[in-house]
Amino acid sequence: MDKDTWFNNKKIIQKSKKSYAHFDLRTNITKVRNYITQPEKIAHHGFYPFIKYKLVYKKFSKEKGKEYVKERIICYAAHIDRCIYQYYSALLNEKYNLRLKQEGINLIPVAYRTNLHCNNIEIFHNIVKFIKNQSSCYIMIGDFTDFFDKIDHLYLKKQLCNLLEVNTLTQDYYAIFKSVTQYNSWELKDILNLNHLKNTKADVKKLNTKNRILSRKLFKMYRKHIHCNKSGKGIPQGSPISACLANIYMLELDKKINDFVQSRGGMYRRYSDDFVIILPIQSQTQQDIEEIITLFDKWKKEGILELQSEKTQVFKLNKKNHLKNIGHLFIPKLNESKHKINFLGFSFDGKQVVIRDKAISKYYYRMRHKAIGIARKYNRKNGYKGSDKLYRLYSERGEYGKGNFLTYVRRVKKNFPNDPIDTPTKNNMVKIRKTLEHYKSN
């Protein structure tokens, strides 16, 4: 990696700048370059605790016809720590990308890549193209249970040593490894409480106006709030190096799966904890799928990786492009509730590709929610105040320039010109206007 080029990259510099308050003062990679590039400094660096909070967000289920709540634990690093992670992530990614090419699996992991130079639209287009080129095939869709939370520390260390071609991690790499495995964290709600603030968006915003979230005196006084991960598993979601380490964790496993799949003339792709396997139908194809499931069972027993059985589906696509869920043929039975292949935000029924229902539902939910808010503030003098932004965000008016969801739809349509990609989002201007009129205050 050319350090000067990397450190002078405007996007990388901007990415290193964060506005939130933490235990240390704000900084960026340009200011700390001399420090973070000295391994002996990193070897003895005292990493601050991550600030930890529960991200709660609403999602809309078209199947259930209602909202449901999802939760995710997020940890964000101190400013100096974030710069260290960002730099070492770049170093590791360079080695990781090279190893993928050497192992012949460069196209297999598609998430968090720095050299793949293609997006999810192109990746899914290639997957569908491969499927359509088969006269008939089996398609397996699955994901891993609590992927980041169940990353085994010893196995991760083994893969990290393997990538770096060492028997023992150097002191700087070990310091980083330890900081994201046996990581310390401090609950955001407790920090807010110590600052006499409530756990609300408004008060979090107030907290982030501070230079430091706690003075050094208070930090030492209330260290009892710090929690250390001693479970032997899990890395924090939210750190700049976690995604890179998750990919490194899968290096050997990706190679084994891909070697097996390729030997059967198939395709394997993985996006973080989601994957797709396509096997052209031969006499032993069902047994091959069973062998893959057995392989995952083996890794589960070893505590390395766990396949989420309730989300695992196997489909059979015949010569007439009829897609059938055949989960009942396996022991134990796999998920039979899905009748389309869902991957990377798209659905494929064997004939046509569409953007997944949940993405369309999310678009309309947000559009409607914002429109209702504007409509209820309507008055004859000012009209629909804020409607310009509404149309810019959710209609073809904002499709160009900075872009919006419809910009994405247009890009998808270019890759799948014969599929009904844009059908659900047509007449968006009319739908916005009708929503405004329906909910406007009289």
Short mmCIF file of C-alpha atoms in Angstrom, two decimals, residues 44-423:
data_model
loop_
_atom_site.label_atom_id
_atom_site.label_comp_id
_atom_site.label_asym_id
_atom_site.label_seq_id
_atom_site.Cartn_x
_atom_site.Cartn_y
_atom_site.Cartn_z
CA HIS A 44 1.52 -0.12 23.75
CA HIS A 45 -1.51 1.96 22.83
CA GLY A 46 -4.22 2.19 25.47
CA PHE A 47 -7.49 1.68 23.63
CA TYR A 48 -10.51 3.49 25.05
CA PRO A 49 -13.75 1.60 25.71
CA PHE A 50 -16.21 1.49 22.85
CA ILE A 51 -19.43 3.38 23.44
CA LYS A 52 -22.22 0.86 23.17
CA TYR A 53 -25.89 1.38 22.44
CA LYS A 54 -28.88 -0.50 21.14
CA LEU A 55 -30.00 0.66 17.71
CA VAL A 56 -33.75 0.16 17.53
CA TYR A 57 -35.41 0.66 14.18
CA LYS A 58 -38.78 -0.08 12.68
CA LYS A 59 -39.24 -2.21 9.59
CA PHE A 60 -42.36 -2.88 7.61
CA SER A 61 -43.39 -6.43 6.78
CA LYS A 62 -45.54 -6.69 3.68
CA GLU A 63 -46.35 -10.31 4.56
CA LYS A 64 -47.65 -9.36 8.02
CA GLY A 65 -48.99 -6.00 6.88
CA LYS A 66 -47.52 -4.16 9.85
CA GLU A 67 -44.40 -2.69 11.37
CA TYR A 68 -42.03 -4.67 13.53
CA VAL A 69 -39.05 -3.64 15.61
CA LYS A 70 -35.48 -4.80 15.03
CA GLU A 71 -32.55 -4.26 17.35
CA ARG A 72 -28.82 -4.21 16.80
CA ILE A 73 -26.00 -3.54 19.25
CA ILE A 74 -23.64 -0.89 17.89
CA CYS A 75 -20.24 0.02 19.30
CA TYR A 76 -18.31 3.07 18.16
CA ALA A 77 -14.65 3.70 18.83
CA ALA A 78 -12.79 6.66 20.27
CA HIS A 79 -11.36 9.00 17.63
CA ILE A 80 -7.71 7.96 17.89
CA ASP A 81 -8.71 4.29 18.05
CA ARG A 82 -10.90 4.67 14.99
CA CYS A 83 -7.95 6.07 13.03
CA ILE A 84 -5.78 3.13 14.09
CA TYR A 85 -8.47 0.65 13.05
CA GLN A 86 -8.98 2.43 9.74
CA TYR A 87 -5.27 2.30 8.92
CA TYR A 88 -4.76 -1.32 9.95
CA SER A 89 -7.94 -2.31 8.14
CA ALA A 90 -6.43 -0.87 4.95
CA LEU A 91 -3.22 -2.86 5.52
CA LEU A 92 -5.15 -6.06 6.15
CA ASN A 93 -7.50 -5.53 3.22
CA GLU A 94 -4.53 -5.26 0.87
CA LYS A 95 -3.21 -8.62 2.08
CA TYR A 96 -6.70 -10.11 2.09
CA ASN A 97 -7.41 -9.09 -1.50
CA LEU A 98 -4.10 -10.56 -2.64
CA ARG A 99 -4.80 -13.84 -0.82
CA LEU A 100 -8.24 -14.12 -2.43
CA LYS A 101 -6.64 -13.88 -5.87
CA GLN A 102 -4.01 -16.45 -4.95
CA GLU A 103 -6.69 -18.85 -3.70
CA GLY A 104 -8.90 -18.27 -6.75
CA ILE A 105 -11.80 -16.91 -4.68
CA ASN A 106 -11.56 -13.20 -5.47
CA LEU A 107 -15.22 -12.99 -6.54
CA ILE A 108 -16.64 -15.04 -3.64
CA PRO A 109 -16.95 -12.56 -0.73
CA VAL A 110 -18.68 -9.47 -2.11
CA ALA A 111 -19.25 -7.37 1.03
CA TYR A 112 -16.81 -4.80 2.46
CA ARG A 113 -14.42 -5.22 -0.46
CA THR A 114 -11.97 -2.49 -1.45
CA ASN A 115 -10.92 -3.86 -4.83
CA LEU A 116 -13.97 -5.57 -6.33
CA HIS A 117 -15.16 -2.43 -8.15
CA CYS A 118 -18.69 -3.67 -8.69
CA ASN A 119 -21.97 -3.09 -6.91
CA ASN A 120 -24.79 -5.34 -5.72
CA ILE A 121 -26.73 -4.77 -8.94
CA GLU A 122 -23.91 -6.12 -11.08
CA ILE A 123 -23.23 -8.99 -8.67
CA PHE A 124 -26.86 -10.12 -8.67
CA HIS A 125 -27.01 -9.71 -12.46
CA ASN A 126 -24.11 -12.18 -12.76
CA ILE A 127 -25.83 -14.59 -10.36
CA VAL A 128 -29.06 -14.54 -12.38
CA LYS A 129 -27.12 -14.90 -15.61
CA PHE A 130 -25.38 -17.99 -14.22
CA ILE A 131 -28.72 -19.48 -13.11
CA LYS A 132 -30.32 -18.86 -16.50
CA ASN A 133 -27.38 -20.49 -18.26
CA GLN A 134 -28.17 -23.78 -16.49
CA SER A 135 -30.81 -26.04 -17.95
CA SER A 136 -31.87 -26.78 -14.37
CA CYS A 137 -30.26 -26.24 -10.98
CA TYR A 138 -30.54 -26.21 -7.21
CA ILE A 139 -30.21 -22.87 -5.43
CA MET A 140 -29.41 -22.68 -1.73
CA ILE A 141 -29.96 -19.42 0.16
CA GLY A 142 -28.87 -19.03 3.76
CA ASP A 143 -27.27 -16.91 6.43
CA PHE A 144 -25.30 -17.35 9.62
CA THR A 145 -26.72 -16.90 13.10
CA ASP A 146 -25.46 -13.75 14.90
CA PHE A 147 -22.38 -13.72 12.69
CA PHE A 148 -20.37 -10.92 14.34
CA ASP A 149 -21.43 -11.91 17.86
CA LYS A 150 -20.36 -15.52 17.38
CA ILE A 151 -16.96 -15.01 15.77
CA ASP A 152 -14.65 -17.34 17.68
CA HIS A 153 -11.57 -15.49 18.92
CA LEU A 154 -9.11 -18.37 18.66
CA TYR A 155 -10.23 -19.23 15.13
CA LEU A 156 -10.05 -15.55 14.12
CA LYS A 157 -6.52 -15.35 15.51
CA LYS A 158 -5.56 -18.44 13.53
CA GLN A 159 -6.90 -16.94 10.30
CA LEU A 160 -5.20 -13.62 11.01
CA CYS A 161 -1.85 -15.35 11.55
CA ASN A 162 -2.45 -17.33 8.37
CA LEU A 163 -3.09 -14.16 6.37
CA LEU A 164 -0.04 -12.38 7.82
CA GLU A 165 2.05 -15.55 7.35
CA VAL A 166 3.26 -15.61 10.95
CA ASN A 167 3.08 -18.13 13.77
CA THR A 168 2.50 -15.43 16.37
CA LEU A 169 0.98 -12.00 15.89
CA THR A 170 3.39 -9.10 16.18
CA GLN A 171 2.81 -6.86 19.18
CA ASP A 172 0.95 -4.17 17.25
CA TYR A 173 -1.39 -6.62 15.54
CA TYR A 174 -1.95 -8.46 18.80
CA ALA A 175 -2.85 -5.19 20.53
CA ILE A 176 -5.45 -4.49 17.86
CA PHE A 177 -6.72 -8.08 17.90
CA LYS A 178 -7.13 -7.98 21.68
CA SER A 179 -8.87 -4.59 21.57
CA VAL A 180 -11.64 -5.92 19.30
CA THR A 181 -12.02 -9.36 20.86
CA GLN A 182 -11.60 -8.73 24.59
CA TYR A 183 -13.04 -5.31 23.95
CA ASN A 184 -14.14 -2.88 26.62
CA SER A 185 -17.44 -1.07 26.27
CA TRP A 186 -19.37 1.58 28.16
CA GLU A 187 -23.14 1.89 27.77
CA LEU A 188 -24.24 5.15 26.16
CA LYS A 189 -27.23 5.39 28.52
CA ASP A 190 -24.87 5.38 31.53
CA ILE A 191 -22.71 8.09 29.96
CA LEU A 192 -25.83 10.18 29.35
CA ASN A 193 -26.86 9.68 32.96
CA LEU A 194 -23.46 10.84 34.23
CA ASN A 195 -23.93 13.97 32.13
CA HIS A 196 -27.41 14.49 33.64
CA LEU A 197 -29.00 13.76 30.27
CA LYS A 198 -31.76 11.41 29.20
CA ASN A 199 -31.57 8.63 26.64
CA THR A 200 -33.30 10.64 23.90
CA LYS A 201 -32.20 11.80 20.46
CA ALA A 202 -32.21 15.41 21.63
CA ASP A 203 -29.97 14.68 24.61
CA VAL A 204 -27.62 12.48 22.58
CA LYS A 205 -27.27 15.47 20.27
CA LYS A 206 -26.41 17.64 23.28
CA LEU A 207 -23.84 15.09 24.44
CA ASN A 208 -22.17 15.18 21.03
CA THR A 209 -21.59 18.94 21.29
CA LYS A 210 -19.04 18.31 24.06
CA ASN A 211 -15.31 18.02 23.43
CA ARG A 212 -15.14 14.93 25.63
CA ILE A 213 -18.10 12.99 26.94
CA LEU A 214 -16.45 12.68 30.36
CA SER A 215 -13.58 14.52 31.98
CA ARG A 216 -10.53 12.42 32.78
CA LYS A 217 -11.41 12.69 36.45
CA LEU A 218 -14.93 11.33 35.92
CA PHE A 219 -13.62 8.64 33.59
CA LYS A 220 -11.37 7.28 36.35
CA MET A 221 -14.05 7.72 38.99
CA TYR A 222 -16.69 5.71 37.12
CA ARG A 223 -14.56 3.00 35.51
CA LYS A 224 -16.86 0.43 37.11
CA HIS A 225 -19.23 1.05 34.18
CA ILE A 226 -16.71 -0.48 31.77
CA HIS A 227 -17.62 -3.98 30.63
CA CYS A 228 -15.04 -6.34 29.13
CA ASN A 229 -16.00 -9.06 26.65
CA LYS A 230 -14.55 -12.24 28.13
CA SER A 231 -16.83 -14.68 26.34
CA GLY A 232 -14.22 -15.82 23.83
CA LYS A 233 -16.58 -14.87 21.02
CA GLY A 234 -17.77 -11.77 19.22
CA ILE A 235 -16.34 -8.57 17.80
CA PRO A 236 -18.03 -5.15 17.99
CA GLN A 237 -20.28 -4.11 15.13
CA GLY A 238 -19.45 -0.54 14.22
CA SER A 239 -15.66 -0.43 14.39
CA PRO A 240 -13.77 0.36 11.14
CA ILE A 241 -11.90 -2.95 11.30
CA SER A 242 -14.72 -5.36 12.19
CA ALA A 243 -15.95 -5.95 8.64
CA CYS A 244 -12.41 -6.68 7.45
CA LEU A 245 -11.83 -9.13 10.30
CA ALA A 246 -15.16 -10.84 9.57
CA ASN A 247 -14.04 -11.46 6.00
CA ILE A 248 -10.64 -12.74 7.16
CA TYR A 249 -12.47 -15.08 9.55
CA MET A 250 -14.20 -16.66 6.55
CA LEU A 251 -11.07 -17.10 4.40
CA GLU A 252 -10.59 -20.83 4.89
CA LEU A 253 -14.32 -21.56 5.02
CA ASP A 254 -15.00 -19.64 1.80
CA LYS A 255 -12.22 -21.60 0.11
CA LYS A 256 -13.62 -24.96 1.23
CA ILE A 257 -17.18 -24.15 0.19
CA ASN A 258 -16.11 -22.72 -3.14
CA ASP A 259 -13.83 -25.66 -3.96
CA PHE A 260 -16.71 -28.06 -3.34
CA VAL A 261 -19.22 -25.99 -5.32
CA GLN A 262 -16.87 -25.37 -8.24
CA SER A 263 -16.05 -29.07 -8.47
CA ARG A 264 -19.76 -29.55 -9.22
CA GLY A 265 -19.77 -26.76 -11.81
CA GLY A 266 -21.61 -24.38 -9.49
CA MET A 267 -21.35 -20.87 -8.10
CA TYR A 268 -20.93 -19.59 -4.53
CA ARG A 269 -21.23 -15.97 -3.41
CA ARG A 270 -21.26 -14.54 0.12
CA TYR A 271 -22.34 -11.12 1.32
CA SER A 272 -21.26 -10.87 4.98
CA ASP A 273 -23.50 -13.44 6.70
CA ASP A 274 -25.75 -14.12 3.66
CA PHE A 275 -24.82 -16.54 0.91
CA VAL A 276 -26.08 -18.20 -2.25
CA ILE A 277 -24.97 -21.53 -3.71
CA ILE A 278 -26.03 -22.66 -7.19
CA LEU A 279 -25.49 -26.25 -8.33
CA PRO A 280 -26.40 -27.49 -11.83
CA ILE A 281 -28.64 -30.54 -11.46
CA GLN A 282 -26.82 -33.84 -11.83
CA SER A 283 -27.57 -37.29 -10.46
CA GLN A 284 -26.10 -36.52 -7.01
CA THR A 285 -27.06 -32.86 -6.61
CA GLN A 286 -29.44 -33.32 -3.66
CA GLN A 287 -26.76 -35.31 -1.87
CA ASP A 288 -24.32 -32.48 -2.62
CA ILE A 289 -26.63 -30.00 -0.88
CA GLU A 290 -26.89 -32.40 2.07
CA GLU A 291 -23.09 -32.61 2.16
CA ILE A 292 -22.87 -28.80 2.32
CA ILE A 293 -25.37 -28.76 5.19
CA THR A 294 -23.32 -31.47 6.94
CA LEU A 295 -20.23 -29.30 6.52
CA PHE A 296 -22.02 -26.39 8.21
CA ASP A 297 -23.12 -28.75 11.02
CA LYS A 298 -19.48 -29.72 11.53
CA TRP A 299 -18.44 -26.08 11.82
CA LYS A 300 -21.29 -25.46 14.26
CA LYS A 301 -20.07 -28.29 16.52
CA GLU A 302 -16.58 -26.80 16.37
CA GLY A 303 -18.02 -23.44 17.46
CA ILE A 304 -16.83 -21.69 14.30
CA LEU A 305 -20.00 -20.91 12.37
CA GLU A 306 -23.71 -21.58 12.71
CA LEU A 307 -26.14 -21.83 9.83
CA GLN A 308 -29.49 -20.22 10.62
CA SER A 309 -31.70 -23.17 9.70
CA GLU A 310 -34.98 -21.25 9.87
CA LYS A 311 -33.72 -18.91 7.15
CA THR A 312 -32.07 -21.53 4.97
CA GLN A 313 -33.92 -22.37 1.77
CA VAL A 314 -33.24 -24.72 -1.12
CA PHE A 315 -34.99 -24.25 -4.46
CA LYS A 316 -35.15 -26.34 -7.58
CA LEU A 317 -35.35 -24.55 -10.91
CA ASN A 318 -36.47 -26.78 -13.79
CA LYS A 319 -36.06 -26.43 -17.54
CA LYS A 320 -39.31 -24.45 -17.78
CA ASN A 321 -37.95 -21.87 -15.30
CA HIS A 322 -40.36 -23.05 -12.63
CA LEU A 323 -38.92 -22.38 -9.19
CA LYS A 324 -39.94 -24.69 -6.36
CA ASN A 325 -38.96 -24.63 -2.70
CA ILE A 326 -37.85 -28.17 -1.80
CA GLY A 327 -36.97 -27.63 1.85
CA HIS A 328 -39.20 -30.56 2.86
CA LEU A 329 -36.80 -33.01 1.19
CA PHE A 330 -34.11 -32.37 3.79
CA ILE A 331 -33.72 -33.56 7.37
CA PRO A 332 -34.36 -31.48 9.36
CA LYS A 333 -36.76 -29.61 7.10
CA LEU A 334 -35.59 -26.25 5.82
CA ASN A 335 -37.58 -23.03 5.45
CA GLU A 336 -40.43 -23.59 2.99
CA SER A 337 -42.20 -20.24 3.44
CA LYS A 338 -40.27 -18.47 0.68
CA HIS A 339 -41.11 -18.97 -2.97
CA LYS A 340 -38.58 -16.58 -4.46
CA ILE A 341 -34.81 -16.28 -4.28
CA ASN A 342 -34.03 -13.24 -2.13
CA PHE A 343 -30.45 -11.98 -2.16
CA LEU A 344 -28.69 -8.59 -2.17
CA GLY A 345 -31.99 -6.71 -2.08
CA PHE A 346 -33.51 -8.48 -5.09
CA SER A 347 -36.07 -11.23 -5.67
CA PHE A 348 -35.98 -13.76 -8.50
CA ASP A 349 -38.83 -16.18 -9.23
CA GLY A 350 -37.03 -18.13 -11.93
CA LYS A 351 -38.27 -15.84 -14.67
CA GLN A 352 -38.18 -12.24 -13.54
CA VAL A 353 -36.11 -10.06 -11.24
CA VAL A 354 -37.70 -7.42 -9.04
CA ILE A 355 -36.48 -5.22 -6.22
CA ARG A 356 -37.42 -6.91 -2.94
CA ASP A 357 -40.82 -6.07 -1.52
CA LYS A 358 -39.34 -4.83 1.73
CA ALA A 359 -37.24 -2.21 -0.11
CA ILE A 360 -40.32 -0.97 -1.99
CA SER A 361 -42.38 -1.03 1.22
CA LYS A 362 -39.67 0.95 3.01
CA TYR A 363 -39.67 3.54 0.22
CA TYR A 364 -43.46 4.00 0.38
CA TYR A 365 -43.56 3.89 4.17
CA ARG A 366 -41.02 6.71 4.46
CA MET A 367 -42.64 8.71 1.69
CA ARG A 368 -46.08 8.38 3.25
CA HIS A 369 -44.80 9.14 6.75
CA LYS A 370 -43.11 12.35 5.60
CA ALA A 371 -46.08 13.35 3.44
CA ILE A 372 -48.51 12.93 6.35
CA GLY A 373 -46.30 15.11 8.56
CA ILE A 374 -46.27 17.86 5.93
CA ALA A 375 -49.99 17.55 5.19
CA ARG A 376 -50.97 17.98 8.83
CA LYS A 377 -49.15 21.33 8.94
CA TYR A 378 -50.93 22.57 5.83
CA ASN A 379 -52.44 26.03 5.82
CA ARG A 380 -53.76 28.21 3.01
CA LYS A 381 -51.06 30.83 3.44
CA ASN A 382 -47.98 28.58 3.29
CA GLY A 383 -49.50 25.55 1.57
CA TYR A 384 -47.58 22.30 1.99
CA LYS A 385 -44.44 23.62 3.67
CA GLY A 386 -41.55 21.24 3.00
CA SER A 387 -43.19 19.55 0.01
CA ASP A 388 -40.28 20.52 -2.28
CA LYS A 389 -37.96 18.34 -0.24
CA LEU A 390 -40.59 15.59 -0.15
CA TYR A 391 -40.78 15.48 -3.95
CA ARG A 392 -37.00 15.68 -4.21
CA LEU A 393 -36.58 12.67 -1.92
CA TYR A 394 -39.37 10.45 -3.20
CA SER A 395 -40.26 11.41 -6.76
CA GLU A 396 -38.63 11.63 -10.18
CA ARG A 397 -37.88 15.29 -9.46
CA GLY A 398 -34.95 14.16 -7.33
CA GLU A 399 -33.88 11.28 -9.53
CA TYR A 400 -30.91 13.19 -10.92
CA GLY A 401 -28.30 15.31 -9.16
CA LYS A 402 -27.75 13.87 -5.67
CA GLY A 403 -30.30 11.21 -6.48
CA ASN A 404 -32.81 9.23 -4.45
CA PHE A 405 -34.31 5.74 -4.35
CA LEU A 406 -35.63 6.18 -7.89
CA THR A 407 -32.06 6.79 -9.07
CA TYR A 408 -31.24 3.34 -7.75
CA VAL A 409 -34.34 1.89 -9.47
CA ARG A 410 -33.18 3.40 -12.76
CA ARG A 411 -29.72 1.83 -12.38
CA VAL A 412 -31.28 -1.57 -11.65
CA LYS A 413 -33.52 -1.21 -14.71
CA LYS A 414 -30.46 -0.73 -16.93
CA ASN A 415 -29.14 -4.13 -15.82
CA PHE A 416 -32.53 -5.85 -16.06
CA PRO A 417 -34.26 -4.01 -18.95
CA ASN A 418 -36.83 -6.76 -19.60
CA ASP A 419 -37.95 -7.14 -15.98
CA PRO A 420 -40.67 -5.12 -14.18
CA ILE A 421 -38.16 -3.29 -12.00
CA ASP A 422 -39.78 0.14 -12.02
CA THR A 423 -43.44 -0.96 -12.03
#
